[in-house]
PDB file of C-alpha atoms in Angstrom:
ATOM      1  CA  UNK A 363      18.522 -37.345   9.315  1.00 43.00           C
ATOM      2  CA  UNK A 364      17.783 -33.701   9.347  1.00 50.00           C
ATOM      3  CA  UNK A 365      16.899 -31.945   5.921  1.00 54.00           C
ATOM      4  CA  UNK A 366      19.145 -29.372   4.247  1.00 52.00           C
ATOM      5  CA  UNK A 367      16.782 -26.425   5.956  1.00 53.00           C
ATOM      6  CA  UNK A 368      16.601 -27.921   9.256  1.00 50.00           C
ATOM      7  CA  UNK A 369      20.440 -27.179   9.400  1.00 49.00           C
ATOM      8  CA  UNK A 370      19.914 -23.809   8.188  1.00 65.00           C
ATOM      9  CA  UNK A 371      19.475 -20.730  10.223  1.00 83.00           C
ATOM     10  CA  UNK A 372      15.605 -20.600  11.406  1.00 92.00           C
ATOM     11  CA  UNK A 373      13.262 -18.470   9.376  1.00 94.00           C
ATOM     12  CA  UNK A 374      12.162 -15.270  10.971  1.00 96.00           C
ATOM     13  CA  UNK A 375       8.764 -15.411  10.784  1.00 97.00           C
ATOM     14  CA  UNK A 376       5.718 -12.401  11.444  1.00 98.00           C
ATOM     15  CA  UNK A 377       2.399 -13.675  11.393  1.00 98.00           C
ATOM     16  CA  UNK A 378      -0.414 -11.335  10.712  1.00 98.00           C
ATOM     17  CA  UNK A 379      -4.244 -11.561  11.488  1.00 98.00           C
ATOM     18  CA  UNK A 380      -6.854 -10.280  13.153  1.00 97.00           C
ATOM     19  CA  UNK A 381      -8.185 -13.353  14.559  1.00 97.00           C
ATOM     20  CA  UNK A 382      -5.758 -14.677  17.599  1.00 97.00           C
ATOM     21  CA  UNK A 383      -7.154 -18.148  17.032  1.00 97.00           C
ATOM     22  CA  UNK A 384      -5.450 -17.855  13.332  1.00 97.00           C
ATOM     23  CA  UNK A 385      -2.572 -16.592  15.000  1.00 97.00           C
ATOM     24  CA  UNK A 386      -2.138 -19.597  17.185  1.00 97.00           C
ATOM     25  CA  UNK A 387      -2.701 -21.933  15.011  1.00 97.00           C
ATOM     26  CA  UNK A 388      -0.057 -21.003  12.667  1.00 98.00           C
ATOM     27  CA  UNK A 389       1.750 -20.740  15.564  1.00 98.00           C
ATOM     28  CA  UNK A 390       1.533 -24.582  16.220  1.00 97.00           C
ATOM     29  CA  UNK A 391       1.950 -25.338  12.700  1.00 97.00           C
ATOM     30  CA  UNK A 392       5.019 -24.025  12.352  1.00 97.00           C
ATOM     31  CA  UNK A 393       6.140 -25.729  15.663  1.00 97.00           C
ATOM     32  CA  UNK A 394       5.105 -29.258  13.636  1.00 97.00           C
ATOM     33  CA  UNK A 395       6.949 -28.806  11.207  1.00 96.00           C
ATOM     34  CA  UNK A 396       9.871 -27.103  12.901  1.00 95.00           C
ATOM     35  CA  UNK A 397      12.502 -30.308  12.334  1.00 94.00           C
ATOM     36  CA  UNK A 398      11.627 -29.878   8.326  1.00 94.00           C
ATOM     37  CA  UNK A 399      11.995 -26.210   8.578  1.00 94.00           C
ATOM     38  CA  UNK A 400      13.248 -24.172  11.461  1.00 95.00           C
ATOM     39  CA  UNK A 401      11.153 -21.057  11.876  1.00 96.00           C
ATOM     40  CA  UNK A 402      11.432 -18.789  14.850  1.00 96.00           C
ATOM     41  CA  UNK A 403       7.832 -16.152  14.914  1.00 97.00           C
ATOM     42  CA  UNK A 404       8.965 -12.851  16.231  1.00 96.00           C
ATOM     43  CA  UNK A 405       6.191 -10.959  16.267  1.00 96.00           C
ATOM     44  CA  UNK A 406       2.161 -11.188  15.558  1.00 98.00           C
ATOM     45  CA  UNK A 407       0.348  -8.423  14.600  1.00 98.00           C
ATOM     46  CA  UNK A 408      -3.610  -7.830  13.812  1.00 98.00           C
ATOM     47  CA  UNK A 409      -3.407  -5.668  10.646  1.00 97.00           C
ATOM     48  CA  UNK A 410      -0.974  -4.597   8.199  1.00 96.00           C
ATOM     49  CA  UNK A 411      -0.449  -0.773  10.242  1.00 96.00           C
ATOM     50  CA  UNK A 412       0.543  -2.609  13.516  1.00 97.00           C
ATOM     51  CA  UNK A 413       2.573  -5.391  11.335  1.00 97.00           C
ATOM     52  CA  UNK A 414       4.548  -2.355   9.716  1.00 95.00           C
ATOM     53  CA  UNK A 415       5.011  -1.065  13.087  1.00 94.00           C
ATOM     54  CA  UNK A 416       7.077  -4.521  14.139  1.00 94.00           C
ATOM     55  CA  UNK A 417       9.412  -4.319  10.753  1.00 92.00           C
ATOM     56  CA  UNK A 418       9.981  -0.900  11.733  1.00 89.00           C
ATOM     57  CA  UNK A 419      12.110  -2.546  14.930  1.00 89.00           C
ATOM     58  CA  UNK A 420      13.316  -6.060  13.283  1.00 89.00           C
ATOM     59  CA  UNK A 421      13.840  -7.499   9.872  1.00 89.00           C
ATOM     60  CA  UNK A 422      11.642 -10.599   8.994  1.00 94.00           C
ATOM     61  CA  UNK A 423      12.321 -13.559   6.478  1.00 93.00           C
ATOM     62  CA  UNK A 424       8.367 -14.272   5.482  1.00 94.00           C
ATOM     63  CA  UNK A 425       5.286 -12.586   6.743  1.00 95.00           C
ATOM     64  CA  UNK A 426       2.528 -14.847   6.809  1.00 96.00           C
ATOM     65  CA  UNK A 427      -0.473 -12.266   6.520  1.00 94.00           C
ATOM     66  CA  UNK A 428      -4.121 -12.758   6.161  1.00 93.00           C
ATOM     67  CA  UNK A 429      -5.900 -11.052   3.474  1.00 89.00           C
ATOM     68  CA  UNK A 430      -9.017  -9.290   4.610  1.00 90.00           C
ATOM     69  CA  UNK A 431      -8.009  -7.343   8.142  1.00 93.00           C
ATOM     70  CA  UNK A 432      -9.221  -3.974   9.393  1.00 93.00           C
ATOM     71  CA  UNK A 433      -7.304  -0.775   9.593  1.00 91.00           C
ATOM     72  CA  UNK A 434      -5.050  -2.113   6.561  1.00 94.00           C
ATOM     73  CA  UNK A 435      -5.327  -5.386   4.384  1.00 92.00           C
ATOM     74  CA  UNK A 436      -2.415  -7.929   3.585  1.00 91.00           C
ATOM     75  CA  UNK A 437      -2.854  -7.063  -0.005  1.00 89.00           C
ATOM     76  CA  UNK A 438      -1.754  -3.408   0.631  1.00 91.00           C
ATOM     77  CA  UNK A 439       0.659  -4.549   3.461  1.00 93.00           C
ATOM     78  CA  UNK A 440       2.270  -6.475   1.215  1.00 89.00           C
ATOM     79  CA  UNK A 441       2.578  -3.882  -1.607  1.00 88.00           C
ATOM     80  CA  UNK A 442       4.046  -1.421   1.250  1.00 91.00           C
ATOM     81  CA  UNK A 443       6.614  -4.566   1.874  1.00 89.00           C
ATOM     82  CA  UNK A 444       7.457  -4.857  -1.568  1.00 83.00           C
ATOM     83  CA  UNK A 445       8.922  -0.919  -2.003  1.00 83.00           C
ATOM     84  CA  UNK A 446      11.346  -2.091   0.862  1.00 83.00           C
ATOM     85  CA  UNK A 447      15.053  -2.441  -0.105  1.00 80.00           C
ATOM     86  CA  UNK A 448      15.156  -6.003   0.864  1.00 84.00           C
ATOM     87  CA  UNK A 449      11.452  -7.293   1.135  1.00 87.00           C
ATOM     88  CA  UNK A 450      10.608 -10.112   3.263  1.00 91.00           C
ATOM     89  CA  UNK A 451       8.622 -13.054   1.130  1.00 90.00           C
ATOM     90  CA  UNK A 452       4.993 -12.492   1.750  1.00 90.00           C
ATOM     91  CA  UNK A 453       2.396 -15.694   1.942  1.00 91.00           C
ATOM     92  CA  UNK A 454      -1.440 -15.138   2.224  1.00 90.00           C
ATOM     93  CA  UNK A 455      -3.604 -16.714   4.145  1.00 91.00           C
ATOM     94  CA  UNK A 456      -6.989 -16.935   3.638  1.00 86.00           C
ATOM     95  CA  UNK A 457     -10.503 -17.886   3.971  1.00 85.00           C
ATOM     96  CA  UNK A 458     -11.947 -16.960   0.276  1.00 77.00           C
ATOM     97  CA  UNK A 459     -11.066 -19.081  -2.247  1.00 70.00           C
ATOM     98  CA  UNK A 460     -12.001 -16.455  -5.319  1.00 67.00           C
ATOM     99  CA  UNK A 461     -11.120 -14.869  -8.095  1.00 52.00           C
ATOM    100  CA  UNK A 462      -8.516 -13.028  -6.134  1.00 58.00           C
ATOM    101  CA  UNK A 463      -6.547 -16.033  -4.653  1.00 58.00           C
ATOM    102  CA  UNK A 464      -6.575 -17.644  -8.252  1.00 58.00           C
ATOM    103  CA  UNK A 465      -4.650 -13.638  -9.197  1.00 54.00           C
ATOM    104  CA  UNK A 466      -2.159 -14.200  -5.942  1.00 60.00           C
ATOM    105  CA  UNK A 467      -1.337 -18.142  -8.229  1.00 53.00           C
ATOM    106  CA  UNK A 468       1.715 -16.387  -9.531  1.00 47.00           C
ATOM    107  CA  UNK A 469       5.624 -16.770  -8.465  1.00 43.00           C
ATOM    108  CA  UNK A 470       5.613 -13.143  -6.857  1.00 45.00           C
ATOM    109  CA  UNK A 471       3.717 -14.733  -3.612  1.00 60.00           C
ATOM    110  CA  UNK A 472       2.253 -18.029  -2.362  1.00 78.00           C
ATOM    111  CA  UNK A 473      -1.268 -18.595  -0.584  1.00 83.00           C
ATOM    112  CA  UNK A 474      -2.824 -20.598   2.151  1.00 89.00           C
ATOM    113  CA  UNK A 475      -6.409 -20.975   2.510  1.00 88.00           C
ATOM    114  CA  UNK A 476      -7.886 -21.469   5.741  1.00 91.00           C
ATOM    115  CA  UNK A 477      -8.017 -23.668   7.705  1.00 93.00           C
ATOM    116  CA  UNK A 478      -4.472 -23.954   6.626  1.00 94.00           C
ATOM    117  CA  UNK A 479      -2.683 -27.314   6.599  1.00 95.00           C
ATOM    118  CA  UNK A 480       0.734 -28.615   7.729  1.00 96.00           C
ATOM    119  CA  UNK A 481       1.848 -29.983   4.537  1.00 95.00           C
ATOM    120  CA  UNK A 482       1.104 -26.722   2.298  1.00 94.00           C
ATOM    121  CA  UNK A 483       2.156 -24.519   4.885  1.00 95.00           C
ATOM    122  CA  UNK A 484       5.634 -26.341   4.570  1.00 94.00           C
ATOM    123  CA  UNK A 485       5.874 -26.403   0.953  1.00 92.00           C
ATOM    124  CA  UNK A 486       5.199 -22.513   0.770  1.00 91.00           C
ATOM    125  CA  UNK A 487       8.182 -22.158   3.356  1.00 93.00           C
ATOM    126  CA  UNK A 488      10.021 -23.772   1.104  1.00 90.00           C
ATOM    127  CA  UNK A 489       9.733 -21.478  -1.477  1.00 85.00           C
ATOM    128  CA  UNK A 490      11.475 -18.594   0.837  1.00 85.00           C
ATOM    129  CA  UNK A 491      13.601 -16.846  -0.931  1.00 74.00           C
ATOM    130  CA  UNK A 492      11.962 -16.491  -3.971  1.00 59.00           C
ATOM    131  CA  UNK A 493      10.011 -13.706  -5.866  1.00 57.00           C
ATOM    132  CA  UNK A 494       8.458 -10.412  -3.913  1.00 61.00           C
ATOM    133  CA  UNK A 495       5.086  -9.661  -4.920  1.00 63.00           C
ATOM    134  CA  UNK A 496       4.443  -6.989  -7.912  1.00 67.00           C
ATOM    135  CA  UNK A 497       3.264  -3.682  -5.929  1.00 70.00           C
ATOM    136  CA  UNK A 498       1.411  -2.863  -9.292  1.00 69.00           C
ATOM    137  CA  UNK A 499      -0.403  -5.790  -9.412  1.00 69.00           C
ATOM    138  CA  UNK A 500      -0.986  -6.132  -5.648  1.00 75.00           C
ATOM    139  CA  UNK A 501      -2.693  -2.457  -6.039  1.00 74.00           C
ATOM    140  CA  UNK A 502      -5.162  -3.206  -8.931  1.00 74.00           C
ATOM    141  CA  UNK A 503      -5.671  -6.689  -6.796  1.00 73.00           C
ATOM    142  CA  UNK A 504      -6.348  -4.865  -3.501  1.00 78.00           C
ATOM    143  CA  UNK A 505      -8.883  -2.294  -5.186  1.00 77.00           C
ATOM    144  CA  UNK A 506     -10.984  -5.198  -6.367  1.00 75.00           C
ATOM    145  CA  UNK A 507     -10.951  -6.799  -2.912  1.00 74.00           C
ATOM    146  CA  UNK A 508     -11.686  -4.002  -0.995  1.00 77.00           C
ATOM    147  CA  UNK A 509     -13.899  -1.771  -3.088  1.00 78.00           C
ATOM    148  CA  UNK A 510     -11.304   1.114  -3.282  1.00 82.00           C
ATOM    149  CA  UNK A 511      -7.622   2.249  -3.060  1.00 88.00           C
ATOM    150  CA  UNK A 512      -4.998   1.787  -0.774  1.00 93.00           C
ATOM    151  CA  UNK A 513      -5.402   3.568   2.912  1.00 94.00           C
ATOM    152  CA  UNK A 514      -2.068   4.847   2.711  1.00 96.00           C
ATOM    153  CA  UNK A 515       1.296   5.693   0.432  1.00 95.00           C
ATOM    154  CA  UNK A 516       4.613   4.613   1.121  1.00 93.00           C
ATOM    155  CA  UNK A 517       8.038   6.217   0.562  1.00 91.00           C
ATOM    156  CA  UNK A 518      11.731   6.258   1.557  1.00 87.00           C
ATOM    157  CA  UNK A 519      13.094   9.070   3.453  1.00 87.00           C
ATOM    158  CA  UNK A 520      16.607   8.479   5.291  1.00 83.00           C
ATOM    159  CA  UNK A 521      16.068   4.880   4.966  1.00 81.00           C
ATOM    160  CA  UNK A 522      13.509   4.724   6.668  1.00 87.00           C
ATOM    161  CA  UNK A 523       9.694   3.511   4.915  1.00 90.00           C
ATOM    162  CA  UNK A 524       6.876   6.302   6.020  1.00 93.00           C
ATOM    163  CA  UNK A 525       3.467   5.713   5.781  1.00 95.00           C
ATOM    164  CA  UNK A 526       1.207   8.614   4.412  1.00 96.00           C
ATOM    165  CA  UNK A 527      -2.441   8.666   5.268  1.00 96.00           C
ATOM    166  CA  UNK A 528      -4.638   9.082   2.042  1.00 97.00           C
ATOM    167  CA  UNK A 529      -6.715  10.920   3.988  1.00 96.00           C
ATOM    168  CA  UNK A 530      -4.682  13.378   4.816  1.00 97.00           C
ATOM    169  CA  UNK A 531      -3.227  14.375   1.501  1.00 98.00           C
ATOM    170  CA  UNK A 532      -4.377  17.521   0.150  1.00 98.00           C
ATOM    171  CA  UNK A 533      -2.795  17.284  -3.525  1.00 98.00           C
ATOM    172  CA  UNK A 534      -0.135  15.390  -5.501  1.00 98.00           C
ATOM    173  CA  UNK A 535       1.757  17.262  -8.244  1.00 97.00           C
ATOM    174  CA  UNK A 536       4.601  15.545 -10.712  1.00 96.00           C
ATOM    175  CA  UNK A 537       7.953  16.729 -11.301  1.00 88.00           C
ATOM    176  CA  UNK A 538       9.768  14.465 -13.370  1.00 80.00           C
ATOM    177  CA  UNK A 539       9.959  10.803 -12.438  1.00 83.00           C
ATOM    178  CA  UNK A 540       8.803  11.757  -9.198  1.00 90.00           C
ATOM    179  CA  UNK A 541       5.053  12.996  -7.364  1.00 96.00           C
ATOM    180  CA  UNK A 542       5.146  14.959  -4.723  1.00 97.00           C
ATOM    181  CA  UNK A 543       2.231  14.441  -2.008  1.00 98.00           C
ATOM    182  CA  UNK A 544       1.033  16.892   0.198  1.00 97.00           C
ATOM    183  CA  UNK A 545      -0.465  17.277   3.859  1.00 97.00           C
ATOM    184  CA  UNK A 546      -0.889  20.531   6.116  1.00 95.00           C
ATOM    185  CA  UNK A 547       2.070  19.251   7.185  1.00 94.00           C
ATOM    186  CA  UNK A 548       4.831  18.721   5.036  1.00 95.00           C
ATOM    187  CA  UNK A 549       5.546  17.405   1.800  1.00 96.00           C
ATOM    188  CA  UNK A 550       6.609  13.713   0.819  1.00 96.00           C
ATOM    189  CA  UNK A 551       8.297  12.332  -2.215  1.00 95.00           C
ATOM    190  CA  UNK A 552       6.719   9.890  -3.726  1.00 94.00           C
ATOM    191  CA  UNK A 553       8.093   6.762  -6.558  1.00 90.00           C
ATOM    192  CA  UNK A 554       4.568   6.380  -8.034  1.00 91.00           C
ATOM    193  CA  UNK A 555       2.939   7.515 -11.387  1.00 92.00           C
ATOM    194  CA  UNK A 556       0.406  10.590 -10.953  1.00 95.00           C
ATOM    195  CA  UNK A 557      -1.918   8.327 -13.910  1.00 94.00           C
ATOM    196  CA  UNK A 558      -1.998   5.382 -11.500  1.00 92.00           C
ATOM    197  CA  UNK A 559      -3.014   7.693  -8.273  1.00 94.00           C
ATOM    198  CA  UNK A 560      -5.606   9.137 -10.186  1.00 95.00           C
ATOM    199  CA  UNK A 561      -7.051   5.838 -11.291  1.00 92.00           C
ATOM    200  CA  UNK A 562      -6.986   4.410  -7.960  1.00 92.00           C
ATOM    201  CA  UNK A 563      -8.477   7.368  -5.782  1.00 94.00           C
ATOM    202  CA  UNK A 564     -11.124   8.457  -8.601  1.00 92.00           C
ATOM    203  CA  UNK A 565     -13.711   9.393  -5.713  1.00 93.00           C
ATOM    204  CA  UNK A 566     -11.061  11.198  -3.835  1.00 95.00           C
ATOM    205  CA  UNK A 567      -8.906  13.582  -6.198  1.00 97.00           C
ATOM    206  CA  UNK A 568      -9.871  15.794  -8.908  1.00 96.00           C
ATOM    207  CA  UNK A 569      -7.342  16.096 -12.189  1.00 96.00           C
ATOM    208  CA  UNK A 570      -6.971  19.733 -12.017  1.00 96.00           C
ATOM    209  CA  UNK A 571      -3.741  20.135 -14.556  1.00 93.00           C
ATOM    210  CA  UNK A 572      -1.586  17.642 -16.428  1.00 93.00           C
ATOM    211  CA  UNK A 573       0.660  17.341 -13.202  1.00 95.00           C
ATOM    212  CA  UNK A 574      -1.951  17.935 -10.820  1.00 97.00           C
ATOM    213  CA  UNK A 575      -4.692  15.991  -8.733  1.00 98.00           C
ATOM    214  CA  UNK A 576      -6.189  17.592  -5.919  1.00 98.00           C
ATOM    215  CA  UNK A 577      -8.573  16.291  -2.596  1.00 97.00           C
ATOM    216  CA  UNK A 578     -12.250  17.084  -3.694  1.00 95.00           C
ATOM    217  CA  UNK A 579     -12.510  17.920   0.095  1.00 94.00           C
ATOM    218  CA  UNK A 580      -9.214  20.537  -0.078  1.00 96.00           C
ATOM    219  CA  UNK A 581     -10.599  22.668  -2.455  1.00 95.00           C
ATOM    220  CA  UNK A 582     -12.010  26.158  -1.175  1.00 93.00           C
ATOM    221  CA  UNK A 583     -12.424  28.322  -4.248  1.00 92.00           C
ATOM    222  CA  UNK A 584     -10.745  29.617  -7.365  1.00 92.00           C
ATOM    223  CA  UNK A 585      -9.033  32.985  -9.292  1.00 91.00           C
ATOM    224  CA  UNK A 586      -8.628  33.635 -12.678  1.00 88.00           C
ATOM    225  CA  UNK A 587      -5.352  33.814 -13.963  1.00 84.00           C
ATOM    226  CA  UNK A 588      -3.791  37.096 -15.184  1.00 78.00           C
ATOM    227  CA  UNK A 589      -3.892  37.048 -18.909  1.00 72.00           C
ATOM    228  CA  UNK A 590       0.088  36.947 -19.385  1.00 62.00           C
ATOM    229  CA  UNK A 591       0.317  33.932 -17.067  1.00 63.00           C
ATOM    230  CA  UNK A 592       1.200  31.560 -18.961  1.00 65.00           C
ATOM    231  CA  UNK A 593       1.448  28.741 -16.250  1.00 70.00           C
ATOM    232  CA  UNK A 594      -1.951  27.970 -15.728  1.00 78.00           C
ATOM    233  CA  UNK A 595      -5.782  29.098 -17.151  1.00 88.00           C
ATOM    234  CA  UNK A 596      -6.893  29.605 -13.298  1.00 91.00           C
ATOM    235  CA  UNK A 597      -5.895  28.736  -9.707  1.00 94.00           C
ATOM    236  CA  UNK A 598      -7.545  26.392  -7.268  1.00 95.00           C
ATOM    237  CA  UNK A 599      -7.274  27.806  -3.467  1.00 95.00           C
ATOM    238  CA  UNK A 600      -6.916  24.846  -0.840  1.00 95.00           C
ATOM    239  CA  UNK A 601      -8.162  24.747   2.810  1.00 92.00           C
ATOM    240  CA  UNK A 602      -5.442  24.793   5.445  1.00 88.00           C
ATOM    241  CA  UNK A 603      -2.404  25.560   3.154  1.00 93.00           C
ATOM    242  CA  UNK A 604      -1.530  28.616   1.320  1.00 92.00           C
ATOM    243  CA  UNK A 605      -0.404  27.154  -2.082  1.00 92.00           C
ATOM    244  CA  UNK A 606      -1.910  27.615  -5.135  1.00 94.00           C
ATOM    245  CA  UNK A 607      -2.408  25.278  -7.801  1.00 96.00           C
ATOM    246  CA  UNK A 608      -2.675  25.286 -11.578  1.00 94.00           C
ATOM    247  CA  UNK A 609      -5.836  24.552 -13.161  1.00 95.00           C
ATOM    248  CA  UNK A 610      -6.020  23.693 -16.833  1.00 92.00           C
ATOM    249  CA  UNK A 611      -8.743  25.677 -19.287  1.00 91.00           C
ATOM    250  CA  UNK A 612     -10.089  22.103 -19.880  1.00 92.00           C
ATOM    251  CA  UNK A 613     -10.657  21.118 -15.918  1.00 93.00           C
ATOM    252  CA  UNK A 614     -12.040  24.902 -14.918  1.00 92.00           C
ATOM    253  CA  UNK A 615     -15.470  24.527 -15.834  1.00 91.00           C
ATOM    254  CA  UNK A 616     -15.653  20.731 -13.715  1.00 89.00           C
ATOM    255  CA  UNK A 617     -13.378  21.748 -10.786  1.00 90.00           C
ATOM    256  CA  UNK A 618     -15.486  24.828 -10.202  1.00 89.00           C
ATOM    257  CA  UNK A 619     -18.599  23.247 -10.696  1.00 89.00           C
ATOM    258  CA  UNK A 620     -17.720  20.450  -8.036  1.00 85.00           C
ATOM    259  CA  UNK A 621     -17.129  23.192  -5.147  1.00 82.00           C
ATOM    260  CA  UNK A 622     -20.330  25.030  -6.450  1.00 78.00           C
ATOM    261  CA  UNK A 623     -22.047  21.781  -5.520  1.00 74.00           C
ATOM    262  CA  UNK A 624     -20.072  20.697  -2.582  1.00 67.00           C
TER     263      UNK A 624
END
């Protein structure tokens, strides 16, 4: 007799990993076990930037994702995922069984470790729905893991999920509940806490104000302030925008030393 899920509709599955070996054989797993629980794959990608790329086109029920892929992890993958307004369940698979797998041991996500097996491979599935991974924790996980922060930001804009380069932000500045990032390009609105960025791209952004981090590699030189202006102590001139920013009495002396020695 067929289970209770084999009668259900088929999970939508996206497997993601850079090996296509991995890929297939998840591929045949879930074909094993396909009269316990119906899954239909529609989609494979090799890292978590060509994964978001699929989503982009078709929801998914789980994405099966491998941790440790070039370009962009599944750990930060799945904390992009878990800003969406309804995430797909996220399982890891992989081939380290450390500190960071026994982290991942939580009801936010499952994991597989490779080579992955039929029977724990269903009972993960069988999990789906349940909890969506905590982006907070997946961030502090994925900077262990990897050495450093995230490769990119997410946000919502028209509901739609864009994807901001770290790279190619030039400053973030906080208004409220909100930061605002910005490239040459435009500006982009992000839900994240301006404490948190700072902590996470320490080699990569300068505090220059309470409200203010700034790209080491943006800065081109400073002014003093006029002596009525009560906004800021100094200014801190970028590269390729026109903007000024605030700079605090306290940061001055450090932000002007770091361009001196740049």
């Amino acid at each position: 007799m067929p289970t209770p899920q084999a009668l259900a509709a088929p999970l939508k599955v996206l497997i993601v990993d850079d090996e296509p070996l991995a890929r297939d054989r998840l591929r045949a797993l879930l074909s094993d076990i396909a009269g316990q629980m119906p899954t239909e794959v529609v989609g494979e990608a090799a890292n978590g930037l060509l994964a978001l790329d699929v989503l982009r086109q078709m929801p998914v029920d789980v994405v099966l994702a491998d941790i440790r892929m070039p370009g962009m992890d599944g750990i930060e993958l799945a904390s992009h995922l878990g800003r969406l307004e309804k995430p797909p369940a996220v399982i890891f698979t992989t081939a380290f069984d450390n500190y960071a797998v026994q982290a991942f041991d939580l009801n936010a996500v499952d994991y597989l470790l490779k080579p992955v097996r039929t029977q724990r491979l269903l009972a993960a599935l069988q999990k789906v729905p349940g909890q969506q991974p905590d982006v907070a924790l997946l961030a502090g996980i994925g900077h262990e893991v990897r050495g450093g922060g995230r490769t990119h930001l997410s946000c919502h804009e028209r509901g739609r999920l864009l994807l901001v380069p770290i790279g190619e932000v030039l400053y973030f500045k906080a208004d409220l509940k909100y930061v605002t990032a910005r490239t040459v390009e435009r500006e982009y609105l992000l839900d994240e806490a301006l404490t948190h960025l700072e902590s996470e791209f320490a080699d990569r952004f300068l505090r220059l104000h309470r409200a203010v981090l700034v790209a080491k590699n943006a800065l081109a030189g400073f002014e003093k302030a006029a002596g009525d202006d009560a906004e800021a102590y100094g200014w801190a001139l970028l590269r390729g925008v026109p903007e000024k920013l605030p700079v605090s009495r306290r940061q001055w002396v450090p932000a002007k030393a770091l361009v001196k020695n740049s």
